[in-house]
Structures are given as C-alpha cells and as structure tokens.
Tab-separated table of C-alpha atoms in Angstrom:
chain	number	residue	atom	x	y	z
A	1	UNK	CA	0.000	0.000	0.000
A	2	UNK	CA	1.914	3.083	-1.579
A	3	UNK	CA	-0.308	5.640	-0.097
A	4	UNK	CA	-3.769	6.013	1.984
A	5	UNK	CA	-6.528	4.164	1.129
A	6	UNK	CA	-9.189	5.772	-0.862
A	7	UNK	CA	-12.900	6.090	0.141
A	8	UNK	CA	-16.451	7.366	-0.300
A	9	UNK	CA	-16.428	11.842	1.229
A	10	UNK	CA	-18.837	10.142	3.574
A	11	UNK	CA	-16.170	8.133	4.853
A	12	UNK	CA	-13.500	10.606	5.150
A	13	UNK	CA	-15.947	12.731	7.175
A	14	UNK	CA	-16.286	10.326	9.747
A	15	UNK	CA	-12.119	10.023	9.871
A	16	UNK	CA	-12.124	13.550	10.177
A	17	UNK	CA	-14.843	13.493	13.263
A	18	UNK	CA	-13.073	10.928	15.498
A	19	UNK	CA	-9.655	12.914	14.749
A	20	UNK	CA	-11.345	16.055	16.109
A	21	UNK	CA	-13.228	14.355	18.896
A	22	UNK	CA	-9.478	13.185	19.967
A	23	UNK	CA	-8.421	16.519	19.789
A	24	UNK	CA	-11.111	18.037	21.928
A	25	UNK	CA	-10.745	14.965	24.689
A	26	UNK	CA	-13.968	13.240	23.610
A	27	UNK	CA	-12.553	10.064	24.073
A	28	UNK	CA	-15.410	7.811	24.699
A	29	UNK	CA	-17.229	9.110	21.718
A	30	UNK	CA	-14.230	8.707	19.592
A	31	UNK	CA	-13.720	5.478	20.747
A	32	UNK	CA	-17.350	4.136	19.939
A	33	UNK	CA	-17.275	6.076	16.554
A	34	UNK	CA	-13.845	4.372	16.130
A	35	UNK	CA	-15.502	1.073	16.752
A	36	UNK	CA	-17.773	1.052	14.350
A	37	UNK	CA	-15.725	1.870	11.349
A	38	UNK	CA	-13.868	-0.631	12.443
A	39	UNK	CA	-16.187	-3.132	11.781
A	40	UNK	CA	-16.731	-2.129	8.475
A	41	UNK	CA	-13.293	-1.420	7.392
A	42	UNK	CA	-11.254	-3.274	9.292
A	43	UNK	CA	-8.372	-3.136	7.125
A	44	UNK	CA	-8.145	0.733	7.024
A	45	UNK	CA	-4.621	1.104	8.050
A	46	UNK	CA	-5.719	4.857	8.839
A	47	UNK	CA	-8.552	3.443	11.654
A	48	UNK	CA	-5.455	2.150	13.615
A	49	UNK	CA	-3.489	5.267	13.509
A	50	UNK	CA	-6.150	7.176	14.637
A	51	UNK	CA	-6.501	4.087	17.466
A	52	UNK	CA	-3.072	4.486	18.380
A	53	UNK	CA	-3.700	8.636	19.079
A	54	UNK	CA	-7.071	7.645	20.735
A	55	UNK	CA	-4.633	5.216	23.266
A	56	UNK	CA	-1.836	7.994	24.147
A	57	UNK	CA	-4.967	10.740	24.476
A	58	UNK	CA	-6.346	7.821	27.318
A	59	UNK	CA	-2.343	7.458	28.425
A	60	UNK	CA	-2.433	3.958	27.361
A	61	UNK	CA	0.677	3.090	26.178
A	62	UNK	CA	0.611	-0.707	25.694
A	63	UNK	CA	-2.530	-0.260	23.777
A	64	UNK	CA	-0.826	2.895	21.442
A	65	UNK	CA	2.094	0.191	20.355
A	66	UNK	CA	-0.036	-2.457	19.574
A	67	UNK	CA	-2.001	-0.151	17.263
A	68	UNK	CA	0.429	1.400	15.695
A	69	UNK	CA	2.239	-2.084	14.745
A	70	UNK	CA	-1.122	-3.186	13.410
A	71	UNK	CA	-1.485	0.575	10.801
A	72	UNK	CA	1.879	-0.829	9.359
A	73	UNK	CA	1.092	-4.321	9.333
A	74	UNK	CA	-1.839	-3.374	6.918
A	75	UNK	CA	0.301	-0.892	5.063
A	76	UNK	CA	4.250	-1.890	5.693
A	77	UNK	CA	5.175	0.835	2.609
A	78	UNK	CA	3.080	3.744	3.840
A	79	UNK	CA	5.252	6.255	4.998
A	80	UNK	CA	3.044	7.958	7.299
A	81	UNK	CA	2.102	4.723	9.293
A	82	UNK	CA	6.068	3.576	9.464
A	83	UNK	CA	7.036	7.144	10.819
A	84	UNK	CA	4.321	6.705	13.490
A	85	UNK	CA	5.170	3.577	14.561
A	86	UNK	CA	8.680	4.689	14.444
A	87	UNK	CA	7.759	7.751	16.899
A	88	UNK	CA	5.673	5.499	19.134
A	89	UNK	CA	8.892	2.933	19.985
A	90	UNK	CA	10.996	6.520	20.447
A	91	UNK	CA	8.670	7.582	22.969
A	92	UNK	CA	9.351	4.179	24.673
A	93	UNK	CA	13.305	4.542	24.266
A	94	UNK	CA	13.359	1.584	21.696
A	95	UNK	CA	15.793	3.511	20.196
A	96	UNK	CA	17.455	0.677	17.030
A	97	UNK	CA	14.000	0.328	15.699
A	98	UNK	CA	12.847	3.616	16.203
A	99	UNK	CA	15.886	4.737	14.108
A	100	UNK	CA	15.636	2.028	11.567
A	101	UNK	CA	11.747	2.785	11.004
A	102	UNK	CA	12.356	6.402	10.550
A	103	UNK	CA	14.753	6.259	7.962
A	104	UNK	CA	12.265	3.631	6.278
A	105	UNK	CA	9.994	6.226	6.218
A	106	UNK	CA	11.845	8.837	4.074
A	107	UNK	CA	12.750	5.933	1.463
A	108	UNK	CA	9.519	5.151	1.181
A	109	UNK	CA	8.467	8.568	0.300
A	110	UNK	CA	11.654	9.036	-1.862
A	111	UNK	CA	10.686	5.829	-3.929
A	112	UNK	CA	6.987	6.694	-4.364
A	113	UNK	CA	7.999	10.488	-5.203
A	114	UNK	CA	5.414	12.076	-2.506
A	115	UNK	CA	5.029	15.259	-2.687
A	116	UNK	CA	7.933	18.143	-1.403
A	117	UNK	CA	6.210	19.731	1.867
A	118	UNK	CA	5.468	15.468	2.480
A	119	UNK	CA	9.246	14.899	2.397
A	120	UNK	CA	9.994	18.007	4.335
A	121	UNK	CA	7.469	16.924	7.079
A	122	UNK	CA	8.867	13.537	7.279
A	123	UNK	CA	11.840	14.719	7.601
A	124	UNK	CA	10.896	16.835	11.013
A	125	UNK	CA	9.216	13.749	12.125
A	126	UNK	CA	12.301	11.861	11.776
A	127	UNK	CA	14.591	14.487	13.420
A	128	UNK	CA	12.288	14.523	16.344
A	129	UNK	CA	12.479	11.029	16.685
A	130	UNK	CA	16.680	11.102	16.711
A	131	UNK	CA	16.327	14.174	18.705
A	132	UNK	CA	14.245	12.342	21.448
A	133	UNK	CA	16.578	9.408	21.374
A	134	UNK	CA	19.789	11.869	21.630
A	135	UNK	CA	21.076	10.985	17.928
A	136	UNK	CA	21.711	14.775	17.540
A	137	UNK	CA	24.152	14.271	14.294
A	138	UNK	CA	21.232	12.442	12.607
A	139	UNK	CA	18.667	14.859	13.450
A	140	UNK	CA	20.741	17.474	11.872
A	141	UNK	CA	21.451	15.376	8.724
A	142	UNK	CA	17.494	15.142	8.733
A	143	UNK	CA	16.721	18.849	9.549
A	144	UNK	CA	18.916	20.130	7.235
A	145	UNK	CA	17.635	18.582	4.470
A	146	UNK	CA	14.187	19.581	5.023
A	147	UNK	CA	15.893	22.850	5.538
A	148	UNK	CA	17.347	22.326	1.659
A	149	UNK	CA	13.413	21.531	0.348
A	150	UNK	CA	12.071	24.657	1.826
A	151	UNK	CA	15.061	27.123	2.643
A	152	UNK	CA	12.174	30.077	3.774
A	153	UNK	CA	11.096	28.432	6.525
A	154	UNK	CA	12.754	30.099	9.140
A	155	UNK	CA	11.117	27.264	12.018
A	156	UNK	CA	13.456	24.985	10.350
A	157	UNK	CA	16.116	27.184	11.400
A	158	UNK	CA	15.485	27.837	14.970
A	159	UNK	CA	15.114	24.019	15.525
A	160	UNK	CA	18.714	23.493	13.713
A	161	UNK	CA	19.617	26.381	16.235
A	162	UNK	CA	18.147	24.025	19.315
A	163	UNK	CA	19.780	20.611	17.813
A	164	UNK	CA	22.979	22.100	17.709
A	165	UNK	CA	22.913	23.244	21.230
A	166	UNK	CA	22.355	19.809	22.177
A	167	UNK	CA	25.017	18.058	20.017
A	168	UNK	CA	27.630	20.592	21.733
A	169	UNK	CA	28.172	23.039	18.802
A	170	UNK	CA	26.980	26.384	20.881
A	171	UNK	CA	28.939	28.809	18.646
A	172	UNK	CA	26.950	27.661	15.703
A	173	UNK	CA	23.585	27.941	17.398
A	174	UNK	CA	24.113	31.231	18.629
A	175	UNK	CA	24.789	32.406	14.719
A	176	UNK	CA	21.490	31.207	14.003
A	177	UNK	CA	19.758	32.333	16.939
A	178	UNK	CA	21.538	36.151	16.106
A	179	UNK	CA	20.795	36.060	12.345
A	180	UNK	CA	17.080	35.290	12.967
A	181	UNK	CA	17.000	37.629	15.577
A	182	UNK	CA	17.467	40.552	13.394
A	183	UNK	CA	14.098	39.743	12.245
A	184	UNK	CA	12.355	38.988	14.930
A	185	UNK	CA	14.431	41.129	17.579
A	186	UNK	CA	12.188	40.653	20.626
A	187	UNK	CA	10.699	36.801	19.988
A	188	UNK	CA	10.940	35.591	23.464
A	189	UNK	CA	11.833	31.830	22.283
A	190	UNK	CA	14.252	32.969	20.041
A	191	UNK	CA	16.421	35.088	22.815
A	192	UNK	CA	15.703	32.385	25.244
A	193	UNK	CA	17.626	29.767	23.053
A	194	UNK	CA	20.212	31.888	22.327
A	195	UNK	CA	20.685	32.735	26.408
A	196	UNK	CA	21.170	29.356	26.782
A	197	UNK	CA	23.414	28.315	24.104
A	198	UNK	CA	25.815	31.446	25.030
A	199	UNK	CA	25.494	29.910	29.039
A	200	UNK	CA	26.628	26.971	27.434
A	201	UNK	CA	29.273	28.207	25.495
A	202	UNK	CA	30.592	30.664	28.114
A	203	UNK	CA	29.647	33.813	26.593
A	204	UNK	CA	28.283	35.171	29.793
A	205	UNK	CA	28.168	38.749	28.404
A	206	UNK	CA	25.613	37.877	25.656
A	207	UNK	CA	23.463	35.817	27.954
A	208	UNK	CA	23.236	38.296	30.057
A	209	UNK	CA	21.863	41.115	27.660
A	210	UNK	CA	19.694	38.605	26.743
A	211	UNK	CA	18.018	37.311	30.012
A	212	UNK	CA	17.978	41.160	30.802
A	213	UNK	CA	16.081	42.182	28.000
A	214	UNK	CA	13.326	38.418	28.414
A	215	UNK	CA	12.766	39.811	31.930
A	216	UNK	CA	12.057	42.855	30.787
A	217	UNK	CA	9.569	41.072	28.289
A	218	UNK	CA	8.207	39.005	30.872
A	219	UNK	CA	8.842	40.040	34.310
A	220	UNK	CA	7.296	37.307	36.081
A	221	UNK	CA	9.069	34.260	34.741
A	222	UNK	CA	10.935	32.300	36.750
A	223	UNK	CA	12.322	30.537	34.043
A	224	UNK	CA	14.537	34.002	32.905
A	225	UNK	CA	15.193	34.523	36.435
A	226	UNK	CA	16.784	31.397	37.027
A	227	UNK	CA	19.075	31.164	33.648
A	228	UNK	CA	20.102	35.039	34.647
A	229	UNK	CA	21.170	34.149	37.844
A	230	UNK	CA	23.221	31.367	36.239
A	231	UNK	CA	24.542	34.029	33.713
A	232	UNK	CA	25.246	35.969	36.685
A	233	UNK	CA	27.538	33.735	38.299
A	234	UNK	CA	24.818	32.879	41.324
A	235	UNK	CA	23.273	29.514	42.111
A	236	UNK	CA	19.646	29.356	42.350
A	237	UNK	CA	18.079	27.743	45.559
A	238	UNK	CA	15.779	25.336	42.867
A	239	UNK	CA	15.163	24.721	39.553
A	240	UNK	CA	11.916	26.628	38.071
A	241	UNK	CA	8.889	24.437	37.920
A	242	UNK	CA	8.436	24.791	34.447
A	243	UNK	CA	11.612	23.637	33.271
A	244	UNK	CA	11.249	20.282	35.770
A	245	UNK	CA	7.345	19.669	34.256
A	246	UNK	CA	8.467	20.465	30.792
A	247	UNK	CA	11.679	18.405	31.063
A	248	UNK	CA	9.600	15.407	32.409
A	249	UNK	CA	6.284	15.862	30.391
A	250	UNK	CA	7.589	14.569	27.511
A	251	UNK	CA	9.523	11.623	28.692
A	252	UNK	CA	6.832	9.843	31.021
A	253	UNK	CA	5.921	7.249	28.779
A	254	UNK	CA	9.669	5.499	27.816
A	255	UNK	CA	10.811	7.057	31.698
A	256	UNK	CA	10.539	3.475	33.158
A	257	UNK	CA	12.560	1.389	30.577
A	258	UNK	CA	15.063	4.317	30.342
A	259	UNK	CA	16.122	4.746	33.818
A	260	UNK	CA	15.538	1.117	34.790
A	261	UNK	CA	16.758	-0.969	32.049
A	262	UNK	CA	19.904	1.961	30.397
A	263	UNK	CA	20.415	4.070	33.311
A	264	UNK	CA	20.241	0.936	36.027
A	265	UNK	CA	18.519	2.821	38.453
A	266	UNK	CA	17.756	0.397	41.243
A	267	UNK	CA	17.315	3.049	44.066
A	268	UNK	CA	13.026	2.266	43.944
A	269	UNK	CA	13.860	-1.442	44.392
A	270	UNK	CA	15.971	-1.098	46.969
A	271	UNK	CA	13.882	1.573	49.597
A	272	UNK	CA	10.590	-0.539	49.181
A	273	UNK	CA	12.862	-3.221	50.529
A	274	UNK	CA	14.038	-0.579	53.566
A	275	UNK	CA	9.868	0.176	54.100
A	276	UNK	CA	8.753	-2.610	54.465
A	277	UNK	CA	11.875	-3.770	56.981
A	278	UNK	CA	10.526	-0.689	59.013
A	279	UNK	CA	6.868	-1.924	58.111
A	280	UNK	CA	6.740	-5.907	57.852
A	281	UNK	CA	2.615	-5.083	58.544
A	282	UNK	CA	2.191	-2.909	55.779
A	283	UNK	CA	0.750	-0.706	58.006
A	284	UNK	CA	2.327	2.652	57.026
A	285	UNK	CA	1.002	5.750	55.560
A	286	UNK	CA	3.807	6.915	53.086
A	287	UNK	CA	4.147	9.922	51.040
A	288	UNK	CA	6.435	10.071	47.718
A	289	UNK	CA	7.864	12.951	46.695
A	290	UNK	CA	8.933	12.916	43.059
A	291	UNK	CA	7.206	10.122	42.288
A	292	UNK	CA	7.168	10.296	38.643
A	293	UNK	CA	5.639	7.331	36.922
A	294	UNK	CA	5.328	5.241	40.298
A	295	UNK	CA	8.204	2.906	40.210
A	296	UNK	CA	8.613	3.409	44.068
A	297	UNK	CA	4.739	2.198	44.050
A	298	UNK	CA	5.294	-1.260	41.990
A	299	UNK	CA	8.494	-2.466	44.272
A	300	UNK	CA	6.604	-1.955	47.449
A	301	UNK	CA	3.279	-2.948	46.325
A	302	UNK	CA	-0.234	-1.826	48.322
A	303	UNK	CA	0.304	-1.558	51.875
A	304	UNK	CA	-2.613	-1.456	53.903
A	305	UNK	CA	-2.043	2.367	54.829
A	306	UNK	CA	-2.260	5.173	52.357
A	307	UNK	CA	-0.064	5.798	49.542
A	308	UNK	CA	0.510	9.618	48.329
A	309	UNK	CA	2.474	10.783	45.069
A	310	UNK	CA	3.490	14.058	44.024
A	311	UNK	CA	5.084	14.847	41.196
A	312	UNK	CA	4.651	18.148	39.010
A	313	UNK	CA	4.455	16.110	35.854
A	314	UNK	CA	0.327	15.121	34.970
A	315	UNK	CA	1.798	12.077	32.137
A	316	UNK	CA	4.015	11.027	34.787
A	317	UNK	CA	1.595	11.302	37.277
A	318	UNK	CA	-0.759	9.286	34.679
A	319	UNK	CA	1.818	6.532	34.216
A	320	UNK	CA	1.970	6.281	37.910
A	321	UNK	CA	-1.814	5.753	38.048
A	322	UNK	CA	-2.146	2.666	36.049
A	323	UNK	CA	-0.200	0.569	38.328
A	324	UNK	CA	-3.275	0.894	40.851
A	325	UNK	CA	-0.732	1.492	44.154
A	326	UNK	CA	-1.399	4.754	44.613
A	327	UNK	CA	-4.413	6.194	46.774
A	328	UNK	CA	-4.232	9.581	45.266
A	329	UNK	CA	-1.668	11.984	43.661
A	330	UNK	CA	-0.648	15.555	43.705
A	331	UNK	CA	0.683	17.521	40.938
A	332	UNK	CA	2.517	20.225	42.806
A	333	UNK	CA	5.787	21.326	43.538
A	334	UNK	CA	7.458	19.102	46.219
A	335	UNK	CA	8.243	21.929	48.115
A	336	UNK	CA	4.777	23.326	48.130
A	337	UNK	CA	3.387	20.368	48.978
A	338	UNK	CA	5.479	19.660	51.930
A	339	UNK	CA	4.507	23.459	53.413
A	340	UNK	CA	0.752	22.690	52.912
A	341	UNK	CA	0.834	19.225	54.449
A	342	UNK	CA	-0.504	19.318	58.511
A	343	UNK	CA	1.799	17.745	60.437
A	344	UNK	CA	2.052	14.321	62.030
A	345	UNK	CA	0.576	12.674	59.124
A	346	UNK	CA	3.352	9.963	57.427
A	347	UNK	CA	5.359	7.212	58.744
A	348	UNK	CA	7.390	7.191	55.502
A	349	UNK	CA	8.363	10.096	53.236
A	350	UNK	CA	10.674	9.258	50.190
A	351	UNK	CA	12.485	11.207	47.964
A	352	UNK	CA	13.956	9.555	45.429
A	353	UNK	CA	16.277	10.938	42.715
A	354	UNK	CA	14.400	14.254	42.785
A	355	UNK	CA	16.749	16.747	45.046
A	356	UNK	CA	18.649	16.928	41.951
A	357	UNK	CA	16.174	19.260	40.927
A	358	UNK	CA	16.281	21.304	44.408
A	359	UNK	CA	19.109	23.470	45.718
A	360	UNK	CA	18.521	24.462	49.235
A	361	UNK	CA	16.903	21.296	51.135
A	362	UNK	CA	16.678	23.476	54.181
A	363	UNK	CA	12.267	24.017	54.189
A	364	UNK	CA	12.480	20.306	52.749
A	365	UNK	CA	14.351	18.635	55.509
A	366	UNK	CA	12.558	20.678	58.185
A	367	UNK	CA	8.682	20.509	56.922
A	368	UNK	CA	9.651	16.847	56.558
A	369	UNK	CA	10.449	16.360	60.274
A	370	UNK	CA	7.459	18.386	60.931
A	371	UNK	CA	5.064	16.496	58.722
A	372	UNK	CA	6.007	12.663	60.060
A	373	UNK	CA	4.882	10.896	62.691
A	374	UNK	CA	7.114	10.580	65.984
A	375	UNK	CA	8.989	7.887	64.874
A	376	UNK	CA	8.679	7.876	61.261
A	377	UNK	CA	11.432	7.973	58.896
A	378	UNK	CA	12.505	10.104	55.749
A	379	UNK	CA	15.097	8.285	52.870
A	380	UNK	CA	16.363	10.330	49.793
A	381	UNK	CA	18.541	10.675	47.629
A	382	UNK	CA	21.483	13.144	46.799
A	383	UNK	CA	24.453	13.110	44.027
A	384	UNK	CA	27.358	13.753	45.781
A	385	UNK	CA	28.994	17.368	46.280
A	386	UNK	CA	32.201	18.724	47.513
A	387	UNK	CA	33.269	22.373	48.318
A	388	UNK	CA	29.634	24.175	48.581
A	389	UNK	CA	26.676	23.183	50.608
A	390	UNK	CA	24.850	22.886	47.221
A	391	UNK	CA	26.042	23.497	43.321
A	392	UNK	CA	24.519	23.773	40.015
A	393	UNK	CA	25.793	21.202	37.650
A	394	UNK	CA	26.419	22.117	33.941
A	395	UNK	CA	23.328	19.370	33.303
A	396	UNK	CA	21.542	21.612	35.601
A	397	UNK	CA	21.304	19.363	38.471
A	398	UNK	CA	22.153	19.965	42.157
A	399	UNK	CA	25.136	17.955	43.904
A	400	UNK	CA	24.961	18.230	48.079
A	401	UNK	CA	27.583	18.519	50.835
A	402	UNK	CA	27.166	15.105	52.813
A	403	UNK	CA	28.217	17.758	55.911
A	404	UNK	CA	25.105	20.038	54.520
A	405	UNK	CA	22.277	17.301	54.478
A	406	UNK	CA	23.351	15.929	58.167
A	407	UNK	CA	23.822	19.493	59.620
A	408	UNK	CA	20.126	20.286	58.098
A	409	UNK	CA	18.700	17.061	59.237
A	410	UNK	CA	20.140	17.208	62.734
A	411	UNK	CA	19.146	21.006	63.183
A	412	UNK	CA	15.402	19.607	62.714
A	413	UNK	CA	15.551	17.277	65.302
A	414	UNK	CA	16.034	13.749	63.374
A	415	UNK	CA	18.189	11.213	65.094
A	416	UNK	CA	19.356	7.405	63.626
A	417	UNK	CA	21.004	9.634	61.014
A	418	UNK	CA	22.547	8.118	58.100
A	419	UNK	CA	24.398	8.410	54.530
A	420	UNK	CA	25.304	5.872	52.827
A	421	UNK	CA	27.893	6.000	49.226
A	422	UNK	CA	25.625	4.493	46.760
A	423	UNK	CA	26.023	4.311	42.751
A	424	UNK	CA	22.665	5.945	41.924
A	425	UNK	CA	22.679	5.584	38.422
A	426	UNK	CA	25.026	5.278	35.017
A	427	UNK	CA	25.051	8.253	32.187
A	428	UNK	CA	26.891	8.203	29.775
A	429	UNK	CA	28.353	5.077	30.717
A	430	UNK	CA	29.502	6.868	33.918
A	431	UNK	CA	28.773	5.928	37.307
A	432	UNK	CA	26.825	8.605	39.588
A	433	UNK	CA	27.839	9.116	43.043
A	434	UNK	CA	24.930	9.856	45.077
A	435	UNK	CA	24.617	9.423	48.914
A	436	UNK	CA	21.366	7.700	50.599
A	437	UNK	CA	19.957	9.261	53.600
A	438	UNK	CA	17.534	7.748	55.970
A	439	UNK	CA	16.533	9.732	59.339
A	440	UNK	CA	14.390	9.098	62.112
A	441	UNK	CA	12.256	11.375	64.081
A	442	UNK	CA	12.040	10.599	67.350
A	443	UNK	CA	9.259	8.494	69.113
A	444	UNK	CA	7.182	10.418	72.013
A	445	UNK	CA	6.338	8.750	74.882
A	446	UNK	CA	4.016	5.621	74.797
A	447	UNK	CA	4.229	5.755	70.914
A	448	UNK	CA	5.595	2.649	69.354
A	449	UNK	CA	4.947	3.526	65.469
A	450	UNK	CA	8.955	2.644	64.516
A	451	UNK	CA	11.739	0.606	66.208
C-alpha cells in the first residue's frame, strides 16, 4: 500500500470526526465512533493510527504500540504509518527500531515520489524522533535537508539552532539564533535559546543582555530569572517548575525502561525493601515525593495504609496511576506540597532521585520532620557534592555537601542519622555518586509507630 486508502467523502468525514473528537478529549465518543468503522473497514490502516492517538490521548501506552504495529502491518510501505510507529517505539526509548523505522519512512516517500512539503514533514518527524533518542548528528542530517526543500522556513532554522545546542556546537547555534533575531528582535523563544546556548558556550556577556532584556519582556518568569542568575555567576536555591514539568512531560511514557533498564537505576527497588523492613505489617502511611511514573509504588506494592504521590508532571503522574498502588496523587511542587501538608501525618516520606532538581533542602528537611509521625522515617537521595553546601551542575542538576544534608537534618531534630555512598545511576556510561539518607524522628512517649 503506496499511499492512503481511498474512500467514499462520507467516509473521510467520519475520519475527520473521530480525529477532532481526539483533539477536543472526547474520548469515549471517539472510541465508539472508532468502533464502528472498524467493523466495516477493518483493514483501514488509517482506523489504527487514529486508534493508536485515541490510546496515548487515554495514556495507554501498551494499547498505542499495539495499534500502531497493526497501521503498518496493513500498510508496511506507507510512509506515514512507518514514521508513526517509528515515533511510538521513540517515545518508549526503543531507540534501534525507532531509528531504523524512521529512515524507512523517508525511502519510502523518496521511492513513491510524494510530494515536497510530504518529504519536508517527514523529515521533522524523523529528526524529532533522533532528537528524542539523543542521535543529535542524525537529526541534523534530517533537519537540514528539510531545511534544503524549503530554505524560507525560518522554524526549520530555529530548531537546527536548538539541535545544535544539544550536540555541543553552541557557537553555531548562537549564529542562528543572532541572524534570525534581526528579524524577529524581541521573539521571546528565540532570545531564550540563544541565552542558553551562550550559558553553554561561556559567553556570559551575551546571555546576560539577553536574560535582561526576556525579563524585561516578561517580568514574572521564573524561568529568565533562574538562567540570569546562572549568567550571573549565582546559584539558584531550585530549579523553576516549568523547566522540571516540561523536562519530564515529555519523557513519562519510555521514563521506566530508560532509567531502569539503560540508566540501572535500582534506588526504587531497593527503599521498598528498607519500608517494608521498618513496616513488615504494611501498616504505614507513606508519602512520595517525586514520584514520577510510580516505580517506588510497583516495588513496594499496596500496603494497607495510604499511599501519596506528588510529582509536578500530569503524564508522569498518569503513568503512575495505572499501576493501581497509589491512593491519590498531587501535581505540585514538592516543596509546596510539603509546606501545605498538617503535620504528624506519614510514617514514611521518600524522595527519590528528585533533590537533583532542588538546591537548598533546608524548608524540605525541616517541613519533613514536621510532617512525620514521631517515629517515622525520611530516605532520599542526593548526588554527591564537595566544596559548597549545594552546586549547580552544567546538566543543571544539584550535587549536596554530605556535611550540609546531616547538619540540616540534625538542626530539625532527626536522630538514627545516616548516609550511605551508593552508585545511583550510570550516564553516559559513567557511574553517579549519590549518597542515601535515611533519618528518624524521634518516638514520644508511649508511641511505638517505629523501632
């Protein structure tokens, strides 16, 4: 099948009505609509793409896979329904087939001579695909060819700018980012790009100018604040929420096989284990900062008191709600929701992997003590610091001062203190230090909620 099937207007009207119903978040009528036409038709490659968008609208991943592997078993030379399936295994860091399936794609349209703007789209799609699966060099082989199909379009530009920031080549991004400035002198997303590239490439004069004249633009965004304070030599206390949700947003659905199966990330695995030491009952209320999609959920399993994630992420929070652990979530700032929590309310708060994103722990560690019950504990996770109590990592991650964390955690009244060296994770091939903290606040009198 060369191309997509043809069919009565009647038809195609009804294609067109599910695709908007998707759009608008009528699911269930989409889904019965869907249905039908699937009876009739049920060879319509295009009734399975459409299935496939109908399961990641309803954050069903499993069932987006399978539907998207069934569009190009009907129509194995249709580019459109290869470069979907190939985006679908990207999203789910299959990253060899993802690859392999994209460049199928363009052949296919290069051997059945689809039209220009076709080839130039497929070409995006297939950049975004290496781009979410870090092939950088490919994604600019693929950008800048769609570039050489339609050379006015200056979007095609700006996301050459933002690929080569990522592969490492700053000084070339920043040319771009200047030369299509000159049009478009005060496009916020433009001087934002280029504020970050110069960051990155240590031209701290230009980034400056730059996050002077977004804030001027935009006052009240954090996100300038924070990346001008960098420029400015300074180290913010915490990330800005909208660069952890946006970081996170898009990752939520390949999250678990990335940091699990490449990044061997065993940290979840191993603090269930530590809970339910503390807990052989089960009986233990337990809040879990960070979440993300719920991994610390599926080691420990239900426990017969309440389990709470927050995370500021609503796909990661969705991932984290089909394993059916969790008693209710919270998308909100960890910090936030640790100030708005009453206290003596957990036996167990976790924070796993997720200080990273947070400078100064010292509202953290002490609304923690405050919000546990006498004798409950609090375990998280740090990467490993020297020199200053906290530090901003080129990545943009926070490192801790063991002496920092203990000093904090002892200054709120937590006893049993202790840090333990742990490999948290590999990048880049490259172990990462961490430390893992556990604390205890202390019982009262006549309570007996911890040993």
């Amino acid at each position: 099948m060369n191309q997509s099937v043809s069919a009565p207007q009647k038809y195609i009207e009804q294609l067109k009505s599910i695709e908007q119903q998707i759009n608008q978040n009528r699911l269930q009528e989409a889904a019965q609509q869907l249905n039908v036409l699937v009876k009739s038709a049920p060879r319509d490659p295009r009734l399975f793409l459409l299935g496939s968008r109908l399961a990641e609208a309803s954050r069903n991943p499993d069932g987006m896979l399978v539907a998207a592997r069934k569009a190009r078993q009907l129509a194995p030379r249709w580019p459109v329904a290869t470069i979907h399936l190939a985006a679908v295994l990207a999203e789910r860091g299959q990253t060899e087939e993802a690859l392999t399936l994209a460049e199928q794609a363009l052949e296919q349209a290069a051997a059945q001579a689809s039209p220009t703007i076709i080839d130039a789209e497929l070409l995006v799609k297939a950049a975004t695909i290496a781009q979410r699966l870090d092939d950088h060099q490919r994604a600019l082989q693929w950008l800048r060819q769609a570039e050489q199909i339609n050379p006015e379009d200056l979007s095609l530009r700006y996301k050459i700018g933002l690929t080569l920031t990522h592969a490492g080549d700053s000084a070339a991004a920043i040319e771009i980012f200047t030369d299509l400035l000159q049009q478009e002198p005060e496009r916020v997303a433009l001087l934002s790009a280029r504020m970050q590239a110069c960051l990155k490439a240590g031209q701290t004069a230009q980034a400056i100018q730059d996050g002077e004249t977004l804030l001027a633009l935009e006052p009240d965004n954090e996100e300038h604040r924070f990346y001008l304070d960098v420029a400015h030599g300074l180290t913010p206390k915490t990330l800005p929420v909208a660069a952890i949700s946006g970081l996170f947003d898009g990752y939520a659905s390949r999250f678990d096989h990335h940091t699990v199966v490449q990044l061997q990330y065993k940290l979840p695995q191993e603090v269930a284990q530590l809970i339910r030491q503390w807990h052989p009952d089960g009986k233990a209320d337990v809040l879990d900062l960070g979440c993300g999609t719920g991994l610390l959920g599926v080691c420990l399993g239900r426990m017969e008191g309440v389990l709470v994630g927050v995370d500021l992420s609503a796909p990661m929070l969705g991932q984290a709600a089909r394993h059916g652990v969790y008693d209710r979530f919270h998308q909100v700032n960890l910090l936030d929701a640790l100030q708005a929590t009453p206290e003596n309310l957990y036996h167990v708060i976790t924070a796993l992997d997720v200080f990273i994103y947070v400078g100064n722990l010292d509202t953290a560690i002490a609304d923690a003590y405050r919000i546990l019950l006498p004798g409950g504990r609090f375990v998280f996770s740090c990467e490993t610091g020297t020199g200053a109590d906290y530090a901003l990592q080129g990545s943009y991650r926070y490192t801790h001062q063991r002496s920092y964390v203990q000093r904090l955690l002892q200054q709120a009244g937590f006893e049993n203190i202790s840090a333990e060296d742990r490999v948290l994770r590999m990048e880049a091939n490259q172990p990462v230090q961490s430390l893992l903290f556990t604390a205890r606040k202390p019982n009262t009198k006549g309570n007996n909620l911890a040993n």
